[in-house]
Every structure is written in C-alpha cells, then in structure tokens.
PDB file of C-alpha atoms in Angstrom:
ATOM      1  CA  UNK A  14     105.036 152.623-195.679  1.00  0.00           C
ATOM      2  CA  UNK A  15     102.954 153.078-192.761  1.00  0.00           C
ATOM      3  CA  UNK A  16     101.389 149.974-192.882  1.00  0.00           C
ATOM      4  CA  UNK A  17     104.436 147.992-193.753  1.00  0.00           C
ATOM      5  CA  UNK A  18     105.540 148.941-190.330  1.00  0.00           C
ATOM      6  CA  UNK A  19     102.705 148.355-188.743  1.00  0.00           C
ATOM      7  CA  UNK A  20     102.835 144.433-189.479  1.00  0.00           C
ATOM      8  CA  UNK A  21     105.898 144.201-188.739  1.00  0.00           C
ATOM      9  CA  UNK A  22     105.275 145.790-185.390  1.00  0.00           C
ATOM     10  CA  UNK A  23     102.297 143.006-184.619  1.00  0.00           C
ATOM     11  CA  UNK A  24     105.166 140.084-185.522  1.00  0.00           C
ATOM     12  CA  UNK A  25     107.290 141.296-182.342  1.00  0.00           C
ATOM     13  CA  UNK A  26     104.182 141.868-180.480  1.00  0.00           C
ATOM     14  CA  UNK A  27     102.977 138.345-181.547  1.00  0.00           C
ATOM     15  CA  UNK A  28     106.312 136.058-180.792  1.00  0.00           C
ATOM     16  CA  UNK A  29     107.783 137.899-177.807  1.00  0.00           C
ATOM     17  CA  UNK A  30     106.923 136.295-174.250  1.00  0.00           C
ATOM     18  CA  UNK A  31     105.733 139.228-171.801  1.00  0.00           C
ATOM     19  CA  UNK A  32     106.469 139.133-167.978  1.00  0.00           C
ATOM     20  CA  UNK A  33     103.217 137.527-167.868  1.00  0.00           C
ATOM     21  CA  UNK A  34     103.889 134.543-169.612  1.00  0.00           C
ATOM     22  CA  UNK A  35     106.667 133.876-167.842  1.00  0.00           C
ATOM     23  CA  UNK A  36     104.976 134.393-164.373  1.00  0.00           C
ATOM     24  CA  UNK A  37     102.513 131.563-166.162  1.00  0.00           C
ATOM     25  CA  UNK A  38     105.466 129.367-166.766  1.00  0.00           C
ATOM     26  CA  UNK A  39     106.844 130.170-163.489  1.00  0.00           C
ATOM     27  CA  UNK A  40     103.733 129.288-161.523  1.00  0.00           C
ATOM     28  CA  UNK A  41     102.996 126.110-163.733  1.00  0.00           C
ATOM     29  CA  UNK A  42     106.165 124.850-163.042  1.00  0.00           C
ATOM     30  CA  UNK A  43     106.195 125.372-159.282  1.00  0.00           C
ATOM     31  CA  UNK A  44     103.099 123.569-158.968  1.00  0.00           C
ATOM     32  CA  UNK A  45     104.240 120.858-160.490  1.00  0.00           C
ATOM     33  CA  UNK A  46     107.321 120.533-158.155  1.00  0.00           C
ATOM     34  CA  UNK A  47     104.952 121.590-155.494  1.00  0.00           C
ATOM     35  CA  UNK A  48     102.644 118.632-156.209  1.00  0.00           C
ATOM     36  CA  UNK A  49     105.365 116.105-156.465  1.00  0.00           C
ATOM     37  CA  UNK A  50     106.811 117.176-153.672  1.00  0.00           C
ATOM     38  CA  UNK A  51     103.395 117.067-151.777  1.00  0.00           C
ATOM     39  CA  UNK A  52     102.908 113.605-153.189  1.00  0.00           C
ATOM     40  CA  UNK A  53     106.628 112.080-152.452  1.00  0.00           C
ATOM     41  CA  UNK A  54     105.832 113.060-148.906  1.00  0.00           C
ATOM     42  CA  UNK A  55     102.340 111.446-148.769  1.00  0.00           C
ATOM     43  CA  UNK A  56     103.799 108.219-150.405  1.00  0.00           C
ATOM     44  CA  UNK A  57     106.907 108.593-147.946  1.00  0.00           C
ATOM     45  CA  UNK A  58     104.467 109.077-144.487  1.00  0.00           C
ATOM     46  CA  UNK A  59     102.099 105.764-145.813  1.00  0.00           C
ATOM     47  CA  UNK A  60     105.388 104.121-146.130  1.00  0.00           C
ATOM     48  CA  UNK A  61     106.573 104.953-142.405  1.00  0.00           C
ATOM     49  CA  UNK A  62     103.043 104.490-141.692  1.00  0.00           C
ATOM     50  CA  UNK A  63     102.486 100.827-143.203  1.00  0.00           C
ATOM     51  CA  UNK A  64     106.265 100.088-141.883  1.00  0.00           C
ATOM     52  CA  UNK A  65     105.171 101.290-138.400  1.00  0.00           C
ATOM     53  CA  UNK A  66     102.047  99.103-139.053  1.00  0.00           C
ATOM     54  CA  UNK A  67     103.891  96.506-139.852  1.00  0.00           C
ATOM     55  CA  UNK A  68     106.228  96.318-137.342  1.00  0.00           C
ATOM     56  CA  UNK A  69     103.080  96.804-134.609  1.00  0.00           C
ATOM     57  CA  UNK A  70     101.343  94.043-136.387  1.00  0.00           C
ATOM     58  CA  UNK A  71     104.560  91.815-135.950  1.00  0.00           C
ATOM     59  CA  UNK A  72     105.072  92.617-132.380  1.00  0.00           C
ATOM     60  CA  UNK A  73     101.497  91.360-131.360  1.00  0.00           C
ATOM     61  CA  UNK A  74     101.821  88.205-133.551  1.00  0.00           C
ATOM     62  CA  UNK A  75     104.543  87.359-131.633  1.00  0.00           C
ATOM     63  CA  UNK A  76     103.377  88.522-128.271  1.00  0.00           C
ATOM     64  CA  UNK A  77     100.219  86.807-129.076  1.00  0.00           C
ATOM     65  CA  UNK A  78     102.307  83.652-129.342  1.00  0.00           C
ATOM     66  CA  UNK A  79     104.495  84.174-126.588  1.00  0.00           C
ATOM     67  CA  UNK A  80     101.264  84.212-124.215  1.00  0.00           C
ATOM     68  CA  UNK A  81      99.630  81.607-125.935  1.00  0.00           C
ATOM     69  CA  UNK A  82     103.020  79.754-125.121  1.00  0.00           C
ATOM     70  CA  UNK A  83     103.352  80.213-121.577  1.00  0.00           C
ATOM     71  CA  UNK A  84      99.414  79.383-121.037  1.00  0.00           C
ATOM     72  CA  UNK A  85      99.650  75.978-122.510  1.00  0.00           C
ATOM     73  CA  UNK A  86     103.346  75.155-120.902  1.00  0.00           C
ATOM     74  CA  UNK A  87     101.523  74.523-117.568  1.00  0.00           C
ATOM     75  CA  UNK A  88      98.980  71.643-118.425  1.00  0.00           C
ATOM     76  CA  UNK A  89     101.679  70.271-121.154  1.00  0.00           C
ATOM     77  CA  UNK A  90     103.940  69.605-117.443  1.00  0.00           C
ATOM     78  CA  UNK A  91     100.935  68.076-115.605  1.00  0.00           C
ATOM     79  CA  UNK A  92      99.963  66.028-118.153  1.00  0.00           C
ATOM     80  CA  UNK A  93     103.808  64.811-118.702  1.00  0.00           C
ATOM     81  CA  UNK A  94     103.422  63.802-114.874  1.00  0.00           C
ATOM     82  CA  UNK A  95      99.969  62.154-114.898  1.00  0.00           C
ATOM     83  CA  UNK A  96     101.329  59.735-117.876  1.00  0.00           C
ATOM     84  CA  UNK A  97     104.566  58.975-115.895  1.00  0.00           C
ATOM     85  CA  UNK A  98     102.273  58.223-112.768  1.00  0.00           C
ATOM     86  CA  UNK A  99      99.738  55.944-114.884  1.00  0.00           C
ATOM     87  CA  UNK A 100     102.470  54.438-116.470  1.00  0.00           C
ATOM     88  CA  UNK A 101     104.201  53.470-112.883  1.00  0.00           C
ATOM     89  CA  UNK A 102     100.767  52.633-111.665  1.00  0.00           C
ATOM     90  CA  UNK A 103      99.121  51.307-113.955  1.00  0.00           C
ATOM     91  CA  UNK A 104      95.517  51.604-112.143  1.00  0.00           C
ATOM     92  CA  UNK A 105      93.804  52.662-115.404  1.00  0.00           C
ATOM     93  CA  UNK A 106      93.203  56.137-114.036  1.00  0.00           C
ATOM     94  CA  UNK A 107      94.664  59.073-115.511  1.00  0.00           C
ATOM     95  CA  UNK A 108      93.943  62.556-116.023  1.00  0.00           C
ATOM     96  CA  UNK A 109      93.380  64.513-119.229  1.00  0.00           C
ATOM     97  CA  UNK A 110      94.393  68.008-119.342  1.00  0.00           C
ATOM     98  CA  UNK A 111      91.774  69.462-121.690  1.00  0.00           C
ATOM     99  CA  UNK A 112      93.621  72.897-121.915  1.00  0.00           C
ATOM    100  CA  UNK A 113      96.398  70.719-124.379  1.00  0.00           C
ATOM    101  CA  UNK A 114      95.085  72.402-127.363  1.00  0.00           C
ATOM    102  CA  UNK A 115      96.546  75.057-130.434  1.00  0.00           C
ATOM    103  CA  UNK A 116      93.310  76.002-132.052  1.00  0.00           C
ATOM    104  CA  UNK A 117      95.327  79.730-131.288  1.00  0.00           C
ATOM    105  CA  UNK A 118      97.286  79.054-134.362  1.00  0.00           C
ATOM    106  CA  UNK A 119      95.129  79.840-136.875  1.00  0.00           C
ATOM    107  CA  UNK A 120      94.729  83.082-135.430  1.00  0.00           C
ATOM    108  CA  UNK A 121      98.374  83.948-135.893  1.00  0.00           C
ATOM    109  CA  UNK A 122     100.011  84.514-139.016  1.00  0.00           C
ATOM    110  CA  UNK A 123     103.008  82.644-139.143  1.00  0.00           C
ATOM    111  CA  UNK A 124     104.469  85.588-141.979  1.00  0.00           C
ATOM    112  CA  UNK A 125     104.957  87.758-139.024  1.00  0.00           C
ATOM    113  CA  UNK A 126     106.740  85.973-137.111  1.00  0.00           C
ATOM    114  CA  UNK A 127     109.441  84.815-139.601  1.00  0.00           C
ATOM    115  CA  UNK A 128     109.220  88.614-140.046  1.00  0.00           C
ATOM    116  CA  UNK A 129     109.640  89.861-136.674  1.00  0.00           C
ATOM    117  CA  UNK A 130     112.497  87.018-136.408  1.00  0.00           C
ATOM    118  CA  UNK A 131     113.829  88.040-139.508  1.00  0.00           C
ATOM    119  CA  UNK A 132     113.935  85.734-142.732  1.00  0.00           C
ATOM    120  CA  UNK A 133     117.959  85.925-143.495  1.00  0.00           C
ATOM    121  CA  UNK A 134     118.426  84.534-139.825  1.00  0.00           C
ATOM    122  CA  UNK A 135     118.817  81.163-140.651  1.00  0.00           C
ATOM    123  CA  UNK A 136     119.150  79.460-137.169  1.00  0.00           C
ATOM    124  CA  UNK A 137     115.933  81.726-136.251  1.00  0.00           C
ATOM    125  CA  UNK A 138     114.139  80.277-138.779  1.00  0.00           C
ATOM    126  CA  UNK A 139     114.963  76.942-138.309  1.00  0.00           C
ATOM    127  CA  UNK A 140     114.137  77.307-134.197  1.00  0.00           C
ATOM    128  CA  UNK A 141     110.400  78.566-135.440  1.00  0.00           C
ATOM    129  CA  UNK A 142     109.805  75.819-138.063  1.00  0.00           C
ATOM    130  CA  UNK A 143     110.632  73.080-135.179  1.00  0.00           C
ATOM    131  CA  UNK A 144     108.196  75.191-133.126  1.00  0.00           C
ATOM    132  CA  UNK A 145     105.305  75.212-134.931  1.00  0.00           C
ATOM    133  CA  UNK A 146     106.083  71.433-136.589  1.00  0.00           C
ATOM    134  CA  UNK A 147     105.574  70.449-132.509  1.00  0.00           C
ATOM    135  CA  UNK A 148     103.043  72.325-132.094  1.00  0.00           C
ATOM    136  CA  UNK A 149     100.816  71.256-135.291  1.00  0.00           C
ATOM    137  CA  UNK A 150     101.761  67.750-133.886  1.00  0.00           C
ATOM    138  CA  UNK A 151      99.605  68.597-131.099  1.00  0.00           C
ATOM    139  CA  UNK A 152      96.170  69.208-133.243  1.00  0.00           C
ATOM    140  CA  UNK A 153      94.846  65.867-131.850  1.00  0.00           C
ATOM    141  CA  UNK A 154      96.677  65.582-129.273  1.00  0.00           C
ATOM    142  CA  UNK A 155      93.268  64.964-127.072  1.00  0.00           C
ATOM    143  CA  UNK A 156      91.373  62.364-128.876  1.00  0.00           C
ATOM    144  CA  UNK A 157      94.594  60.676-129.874  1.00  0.00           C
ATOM    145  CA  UNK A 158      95.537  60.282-125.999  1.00  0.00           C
ATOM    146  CA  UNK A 159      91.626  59.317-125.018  1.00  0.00           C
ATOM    147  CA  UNK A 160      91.112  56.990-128.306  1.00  0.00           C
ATOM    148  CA  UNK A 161      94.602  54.790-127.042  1.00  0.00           C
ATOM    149  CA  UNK A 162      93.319  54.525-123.494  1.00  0.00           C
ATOM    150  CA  UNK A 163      89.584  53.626-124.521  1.00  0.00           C
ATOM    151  CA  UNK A 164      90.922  50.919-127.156  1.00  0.00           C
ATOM    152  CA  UNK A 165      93.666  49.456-124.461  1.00  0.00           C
ATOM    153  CA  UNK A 166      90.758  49.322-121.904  1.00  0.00           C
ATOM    154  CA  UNK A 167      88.657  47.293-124.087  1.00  0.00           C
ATOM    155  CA  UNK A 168      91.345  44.931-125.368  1.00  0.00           C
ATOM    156  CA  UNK A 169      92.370  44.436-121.493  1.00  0.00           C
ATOM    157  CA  UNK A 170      88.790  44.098-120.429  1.00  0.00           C
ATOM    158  CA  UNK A 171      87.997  41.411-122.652  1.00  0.00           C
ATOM    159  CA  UNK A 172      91.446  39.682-122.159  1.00  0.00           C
ATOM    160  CA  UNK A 173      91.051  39.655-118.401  1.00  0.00           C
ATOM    161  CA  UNK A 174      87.479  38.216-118.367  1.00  0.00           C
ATOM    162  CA  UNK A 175      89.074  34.821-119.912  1.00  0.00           C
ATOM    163  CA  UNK A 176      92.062  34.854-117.375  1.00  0.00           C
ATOM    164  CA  UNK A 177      89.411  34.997-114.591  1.00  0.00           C
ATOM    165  CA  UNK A 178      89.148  31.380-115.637  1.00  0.00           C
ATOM    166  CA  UNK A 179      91.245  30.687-113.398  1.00  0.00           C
ATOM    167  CA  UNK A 180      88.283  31.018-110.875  1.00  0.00           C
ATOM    168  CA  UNK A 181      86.882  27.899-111.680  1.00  0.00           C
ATOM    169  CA  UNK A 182      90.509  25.791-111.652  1.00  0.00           C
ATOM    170  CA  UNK A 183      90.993  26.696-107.941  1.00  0.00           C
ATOM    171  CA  UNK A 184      87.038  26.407-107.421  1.00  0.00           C
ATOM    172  CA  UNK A 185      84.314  25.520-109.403  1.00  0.00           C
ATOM    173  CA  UNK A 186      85.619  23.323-111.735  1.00  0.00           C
ATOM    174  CA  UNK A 187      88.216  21.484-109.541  1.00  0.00           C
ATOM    175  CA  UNK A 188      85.120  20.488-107.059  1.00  0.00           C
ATOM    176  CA  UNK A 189      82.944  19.656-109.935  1.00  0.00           C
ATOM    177  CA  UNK A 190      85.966  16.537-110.739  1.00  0.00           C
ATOM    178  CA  UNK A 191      86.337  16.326-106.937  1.00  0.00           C
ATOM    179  CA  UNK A 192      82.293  15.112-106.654  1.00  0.00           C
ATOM    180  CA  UNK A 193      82.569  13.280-109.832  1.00  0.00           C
ATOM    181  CA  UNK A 194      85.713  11.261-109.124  1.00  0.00           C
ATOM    182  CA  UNK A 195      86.088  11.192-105.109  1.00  0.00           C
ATOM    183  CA  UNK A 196      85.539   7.623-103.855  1.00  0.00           C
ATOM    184  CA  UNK A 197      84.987   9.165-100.419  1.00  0.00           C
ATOM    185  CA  UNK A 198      84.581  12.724 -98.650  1.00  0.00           C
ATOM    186  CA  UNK A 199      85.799  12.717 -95.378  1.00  0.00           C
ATOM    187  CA  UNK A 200      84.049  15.890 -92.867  1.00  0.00           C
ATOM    188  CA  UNK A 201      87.336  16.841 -90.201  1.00  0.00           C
ATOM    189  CA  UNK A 202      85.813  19.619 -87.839  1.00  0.00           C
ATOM    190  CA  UNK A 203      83.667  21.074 -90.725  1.00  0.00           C
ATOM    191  CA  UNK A 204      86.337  20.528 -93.838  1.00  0.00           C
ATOM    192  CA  UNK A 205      85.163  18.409 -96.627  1.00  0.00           C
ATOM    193  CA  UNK A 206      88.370  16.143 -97.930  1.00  0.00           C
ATOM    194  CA  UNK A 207      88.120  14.230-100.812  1.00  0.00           C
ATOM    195  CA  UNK A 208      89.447  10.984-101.362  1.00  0.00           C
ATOM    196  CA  UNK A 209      90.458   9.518-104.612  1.00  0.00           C
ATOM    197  CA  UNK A 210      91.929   6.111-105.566  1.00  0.00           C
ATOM    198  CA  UNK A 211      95.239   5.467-105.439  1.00  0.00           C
ATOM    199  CA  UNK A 212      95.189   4.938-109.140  1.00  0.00           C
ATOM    200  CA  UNK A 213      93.794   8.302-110.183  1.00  0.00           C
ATOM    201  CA  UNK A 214      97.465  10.412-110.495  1.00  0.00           C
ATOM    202  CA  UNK A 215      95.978  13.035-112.013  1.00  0.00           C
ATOM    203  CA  UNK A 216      93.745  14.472-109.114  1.00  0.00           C
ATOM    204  CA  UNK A 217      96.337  13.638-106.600  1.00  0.00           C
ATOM    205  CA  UNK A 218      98.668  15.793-108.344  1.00  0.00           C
ATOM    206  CA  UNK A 219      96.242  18.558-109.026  1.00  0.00           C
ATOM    207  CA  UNK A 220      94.541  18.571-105.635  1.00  0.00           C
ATOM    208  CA  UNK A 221      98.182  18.919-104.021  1.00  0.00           C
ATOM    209  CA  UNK A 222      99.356  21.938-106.824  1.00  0.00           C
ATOM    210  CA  UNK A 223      96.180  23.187-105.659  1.00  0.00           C
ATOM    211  CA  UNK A 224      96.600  22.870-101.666  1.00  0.00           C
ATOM    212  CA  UNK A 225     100.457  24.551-102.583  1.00  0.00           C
ATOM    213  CA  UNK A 226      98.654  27.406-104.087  1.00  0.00           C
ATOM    214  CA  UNK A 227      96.699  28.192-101.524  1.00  0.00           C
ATOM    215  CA  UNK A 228      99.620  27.981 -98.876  1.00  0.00           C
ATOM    216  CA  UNK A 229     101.376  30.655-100.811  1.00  0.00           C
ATOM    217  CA  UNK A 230     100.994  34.164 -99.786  1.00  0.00           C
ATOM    218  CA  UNK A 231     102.587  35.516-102.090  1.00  0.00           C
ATOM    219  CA  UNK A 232     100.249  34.361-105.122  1.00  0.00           C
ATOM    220  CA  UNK A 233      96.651  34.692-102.863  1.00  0.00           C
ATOM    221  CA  UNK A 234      95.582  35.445 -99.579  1.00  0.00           C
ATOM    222  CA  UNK A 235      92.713  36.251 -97.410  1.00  0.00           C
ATOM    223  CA  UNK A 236      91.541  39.229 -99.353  1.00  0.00           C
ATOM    224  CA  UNK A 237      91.970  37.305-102.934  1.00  0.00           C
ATOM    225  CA  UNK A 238      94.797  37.029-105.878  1.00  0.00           C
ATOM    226  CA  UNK A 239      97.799  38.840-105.114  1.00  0.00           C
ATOM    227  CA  UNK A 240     100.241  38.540-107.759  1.00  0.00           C
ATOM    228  CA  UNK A 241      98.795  37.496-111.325  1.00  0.00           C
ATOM    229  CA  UNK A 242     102.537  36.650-112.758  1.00  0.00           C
ATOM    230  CA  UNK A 243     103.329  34.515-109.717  1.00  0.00           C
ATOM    231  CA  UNK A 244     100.003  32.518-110.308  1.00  0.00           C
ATOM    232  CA  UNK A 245     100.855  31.919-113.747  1.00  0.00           C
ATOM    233  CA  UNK A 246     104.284  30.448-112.978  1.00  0.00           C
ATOM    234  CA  UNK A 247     103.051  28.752-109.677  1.00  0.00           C
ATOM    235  CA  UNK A 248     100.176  27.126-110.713  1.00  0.00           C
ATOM    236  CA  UNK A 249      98.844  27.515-113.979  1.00  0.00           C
ATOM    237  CA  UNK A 250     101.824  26.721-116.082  1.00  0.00           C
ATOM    238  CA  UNK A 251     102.330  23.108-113.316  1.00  0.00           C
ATOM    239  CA  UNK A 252      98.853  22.592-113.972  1.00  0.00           C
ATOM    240  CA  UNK A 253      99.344  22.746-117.869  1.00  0.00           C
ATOM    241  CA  UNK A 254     102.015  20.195-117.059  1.00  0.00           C
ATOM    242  CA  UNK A 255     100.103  17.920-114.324  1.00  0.00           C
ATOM    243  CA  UNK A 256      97.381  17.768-117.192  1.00  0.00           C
ATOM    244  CA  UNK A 257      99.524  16.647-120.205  1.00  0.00           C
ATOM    245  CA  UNK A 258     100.877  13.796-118.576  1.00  0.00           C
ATOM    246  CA  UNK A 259      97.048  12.248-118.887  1.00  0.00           C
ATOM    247  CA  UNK A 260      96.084  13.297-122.151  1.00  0.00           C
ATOM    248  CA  UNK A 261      94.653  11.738-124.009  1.00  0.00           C
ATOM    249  CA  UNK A 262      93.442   8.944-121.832  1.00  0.00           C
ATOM    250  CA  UNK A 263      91.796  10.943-119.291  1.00  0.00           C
ATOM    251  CA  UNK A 264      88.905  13.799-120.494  1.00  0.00           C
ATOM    252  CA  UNK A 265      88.967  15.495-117.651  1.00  0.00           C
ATOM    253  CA  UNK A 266      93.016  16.039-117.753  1.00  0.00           C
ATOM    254  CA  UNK A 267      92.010  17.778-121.581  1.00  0.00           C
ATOM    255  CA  UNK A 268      89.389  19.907-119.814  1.00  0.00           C
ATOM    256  CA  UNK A 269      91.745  21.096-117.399  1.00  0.00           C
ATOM    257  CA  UNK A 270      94.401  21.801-119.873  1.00  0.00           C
ATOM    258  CA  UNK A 271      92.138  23.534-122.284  1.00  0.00           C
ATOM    259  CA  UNK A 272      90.820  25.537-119.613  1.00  0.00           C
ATOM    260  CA  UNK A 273      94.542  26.180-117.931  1.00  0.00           C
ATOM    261  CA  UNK A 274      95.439  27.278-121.682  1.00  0.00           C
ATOM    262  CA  UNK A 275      93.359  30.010-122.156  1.00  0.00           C
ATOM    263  CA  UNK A 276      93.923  31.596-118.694  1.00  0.00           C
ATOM    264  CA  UNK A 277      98.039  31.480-119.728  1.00  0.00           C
ATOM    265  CA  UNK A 278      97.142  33.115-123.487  1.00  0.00           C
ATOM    266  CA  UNK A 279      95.263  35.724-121.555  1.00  0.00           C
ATOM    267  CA  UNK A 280      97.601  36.778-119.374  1.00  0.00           C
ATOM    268  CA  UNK A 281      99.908  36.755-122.264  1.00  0.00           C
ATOM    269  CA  UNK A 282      97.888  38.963-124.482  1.00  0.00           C
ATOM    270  CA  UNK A 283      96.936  41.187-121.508  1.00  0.00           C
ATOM    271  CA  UNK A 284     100.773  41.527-121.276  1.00  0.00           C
ATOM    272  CA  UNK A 285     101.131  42.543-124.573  1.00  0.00           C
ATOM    273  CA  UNK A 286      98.450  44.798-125.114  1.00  0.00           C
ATOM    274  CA  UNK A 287     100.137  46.773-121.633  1.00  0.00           C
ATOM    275  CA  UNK A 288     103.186  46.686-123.237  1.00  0.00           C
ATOM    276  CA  UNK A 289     102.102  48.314-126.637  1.00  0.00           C
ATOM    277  CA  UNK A 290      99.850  50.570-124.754  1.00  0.00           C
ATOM    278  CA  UNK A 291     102.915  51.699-122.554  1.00  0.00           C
ATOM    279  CA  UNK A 292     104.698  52.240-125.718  1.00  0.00           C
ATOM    280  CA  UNK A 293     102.372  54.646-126.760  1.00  0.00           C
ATOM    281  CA  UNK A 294     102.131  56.021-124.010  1.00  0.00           C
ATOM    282  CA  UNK A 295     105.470  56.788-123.935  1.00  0.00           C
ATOM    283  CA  UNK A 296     105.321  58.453-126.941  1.00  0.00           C
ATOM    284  CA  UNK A 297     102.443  60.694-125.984  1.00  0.00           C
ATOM    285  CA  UNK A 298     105.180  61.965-122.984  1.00  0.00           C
ATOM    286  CA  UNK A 299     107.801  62.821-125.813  1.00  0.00           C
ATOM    287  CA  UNK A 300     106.015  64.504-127.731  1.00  0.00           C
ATOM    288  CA  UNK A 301     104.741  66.734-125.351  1.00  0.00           C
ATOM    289  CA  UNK A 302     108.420  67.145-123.666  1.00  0.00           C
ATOM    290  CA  UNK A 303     109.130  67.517-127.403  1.00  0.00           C
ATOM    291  CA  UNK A 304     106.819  70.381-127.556  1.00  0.00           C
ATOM    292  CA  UNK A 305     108.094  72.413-124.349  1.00  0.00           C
ATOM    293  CA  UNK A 306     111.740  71.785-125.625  1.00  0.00           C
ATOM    294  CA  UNK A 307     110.472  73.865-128.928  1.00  0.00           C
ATOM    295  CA  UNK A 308     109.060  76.406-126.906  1.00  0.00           C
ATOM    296  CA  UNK A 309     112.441  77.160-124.552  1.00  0.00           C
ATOM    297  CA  UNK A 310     114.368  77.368-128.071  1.00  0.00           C
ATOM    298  CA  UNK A 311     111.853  79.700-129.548  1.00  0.00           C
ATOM    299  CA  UNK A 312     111.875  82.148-126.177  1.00  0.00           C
ATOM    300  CA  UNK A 313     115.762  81.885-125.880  1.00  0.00           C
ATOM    301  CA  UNK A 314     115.651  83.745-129.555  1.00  0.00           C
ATOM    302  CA  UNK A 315     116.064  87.430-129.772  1.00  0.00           C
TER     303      UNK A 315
END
C-alpha cells in the first residue's frame, strides 16, 4: 500500500510545472520579444539611416550638378558670341573656350537625380532627359568646333591660291601678250604704252577692260584688291567674254580664258566652302544656346 502511493505521488511530482518552470517560460519568452523588438528597431534606425543617406546622397548629386551648371554657363555665352563675331567677320580668327567640356558627368549618377526630382513627375523627368541629351551632345564639342575650322581653312587656302590667278591677268601675264604682240611701245613721261594693230580686237578689248579695272575704286586701289565679288563681276567674268569671242582662232584668247576660268571656279568654290562652313557654324551656336536653354528648364524645376 505504501508503495502504491508512493508512485503515484512521483506521477504528480513528475507532470506538474513548478513556479520555476514557468519563470523559465516566462523569461524565454520575453527574450524573444525582447530580441525582436531590439532587432525591429535596428532594422528600423538602418532604414532612417540609409533613407537619410539617401536623401544626403541625392542632395549633393544634384548640387554637384547645379554648380557644375552654372560654371560651364559662362564660357557656353562667350563662345555663342565669338561664333556670331567670326561669323559677321569672317577674319578666320576665333576663340575657343576650352572650359566647354562635361567630363563632370560621369561623376554624377544620373539615378539620383531622377530621384531627388522624383520618378512619377513626369514633366520633371522629361526637363532632365532634355538636359543631359544636350549636354552628352557636348562630349566633343571641342575637337568638333576646331576639326570644322582646320578643314574650312585648308579647303579656303587652297581655293584662294588659284583665284590669286588673277595676279597675272592684271600683270604678269597681260604684259607677257603686251611684249609679244605690241607693234610699238610708246615711253609718255616714264609710262610704257603699248600699241597693237588695229586688227588685233582682242588686246584692244582686254587692255581697255583692264585700264577700267584699274580706274575703279571700288574693285582695287592703292593699297591692293578691295572687293573680290566686284572683281569677279567687273572684270573677270568681261574678260571670260572678251576671250570667247577669239577662240579658237587666237591661242592667246584660250590662255586667257582658261586662266580667267579657274580664278571664277575659285571664287565659286571659296564661296561655297564659306557657306557650308557658316552652316556649321551655325549649328555649333544652337547647340550650345540649345544647351543653356536645358539648363534654365532644369533650374526652374523644384
């Protein structure tokens, strides 16, 4: 009997949680809240952290920009004048503005500034994508702007060294038939005149187109050629004329014409490479008043 109750006194002792046990429980289980909560906090600070961060990180993209901006608005307006100028002028000289350049883009990330503009702003969005197309349009800028004015330089150089024929039409060559053909040369106080027969048209004709030539001030004066157009039309394109009316019984009416010829398809092509060049030109100045429209859009933005 004793022992009967003895067993069943160890199966209550056995099954029945003591104050202990549930003190265990009690502690296990705050811990475990206690460590979530710890750890919902920790992940909730990194957030605010990385969204503070973030939000920094945006600000000086976009301040970065900004100053980046207003530093290259400045040459972008002086090189805009300098273009208008050459193109007015003409003179060949012009002036590079080597601070034209966006190597600062690919030290800002574009991300952050659709970010700081925010993506669902659609007219935002589109304002920054014009932005930086312009501004990626300006990459090579430089040597784009120097390698048109080097090639239109060259072409125009070698151009104008065949219109400079025209030298030896008023000169060299026009004596050289004067010598050759002159039946006399009369000396009036110190002036060499050349006398032809009355048969030979064609030197009459030039030597008077010539004489005109000279008398016009508005083609060539004292201090040399004034007005290349108005010597085409004065006397080179007559002279093309004068000559054809002799060819091709007289050789030295072909030389003339040959020679008259090339001096008109010179000017010609010196007119056209100008006029391509200026075209260019032009759209060097648009692009870069292209650019500085972009950038008043993207600082008008909020």
């Amino acid at each position: 009997m004793t022992l009967t109750i003895f067993l069943h006194h160890n199966k209550i002792f056995d099954f029945t949680p003591n104050w202990f046990d549930w003190l265990t429980l009690l502690l296990t289980i705050a811990s475990i809240v206690g460590a979530y909560l710890v750890s919902e906090s920790v992940y909730k600070r990194e957030q605010k952290d990385k969204k503070r961060e973030s939000k920094e990180l945006e600000n000086s993209e976009n301040e970065l920009l900004k100053n980046n901006l207003e530093e290259i608005k400045k040459p972008i307006l002086k090189q805009i004048e300098s273009l208008n100028e050459y193109m007015e002028k003409q003179d060949f000289r012009l002036s590079f503005y080597s601070e034209i350049q966006v190597d600062f883009l690919q030290f800002i990330s574009v991300k952050d500034i659709y970010k700081k503009y925010d993506f669902q702003n659609k007219e935002n969005i589109k304002v920054i994508n014009r932005l930086f197309t312009s501004l990626y349009s300006l990459y090579d800028f430089r040597g784009s702007l120097r390698s048109e004015v080097r090639t239109y330089i060259e072409k125009y150089n070698y151009h104008e060294q065949l219109f400079y024929k025209y030298k030896s039409l008023l000169y060299t060559k026009y004596f050289e038939l004067c010598n050759s053909r002159a039946e006399s040369i009369i000396n009036e106080n110190g002036i060499k005149k050349f006398s032809f027969n009355v048969n030979d048209k064609f030197m009459a004709e030039f030597t008077q187109l010539r004489g005109e030539t000279f008398a016009d001030n508005e083609i060539i004066d004292n201090n040399g050629l004034k007005d290349r157009k108005l010597l085409i039309d004065r006397f080179i394109v007559p002279l093309i004329n004068i000559a054809s009316k002799y060819i091709p019984e007289d050789y030295n009416a072909i030389e003339i014409s040959e020679i008259s010829n090339q001096v008109l398809s010179a000017f010609n092509d010196m007119e056209h490479v100008t006029e391509k060049h200026m075209n260019a030109i032009q759209g060097h100045i648009d692009s870069l008043e292209s650019v500085n429209e972009k950038i008043k859009e993207f600082e008008k933005i909020k």
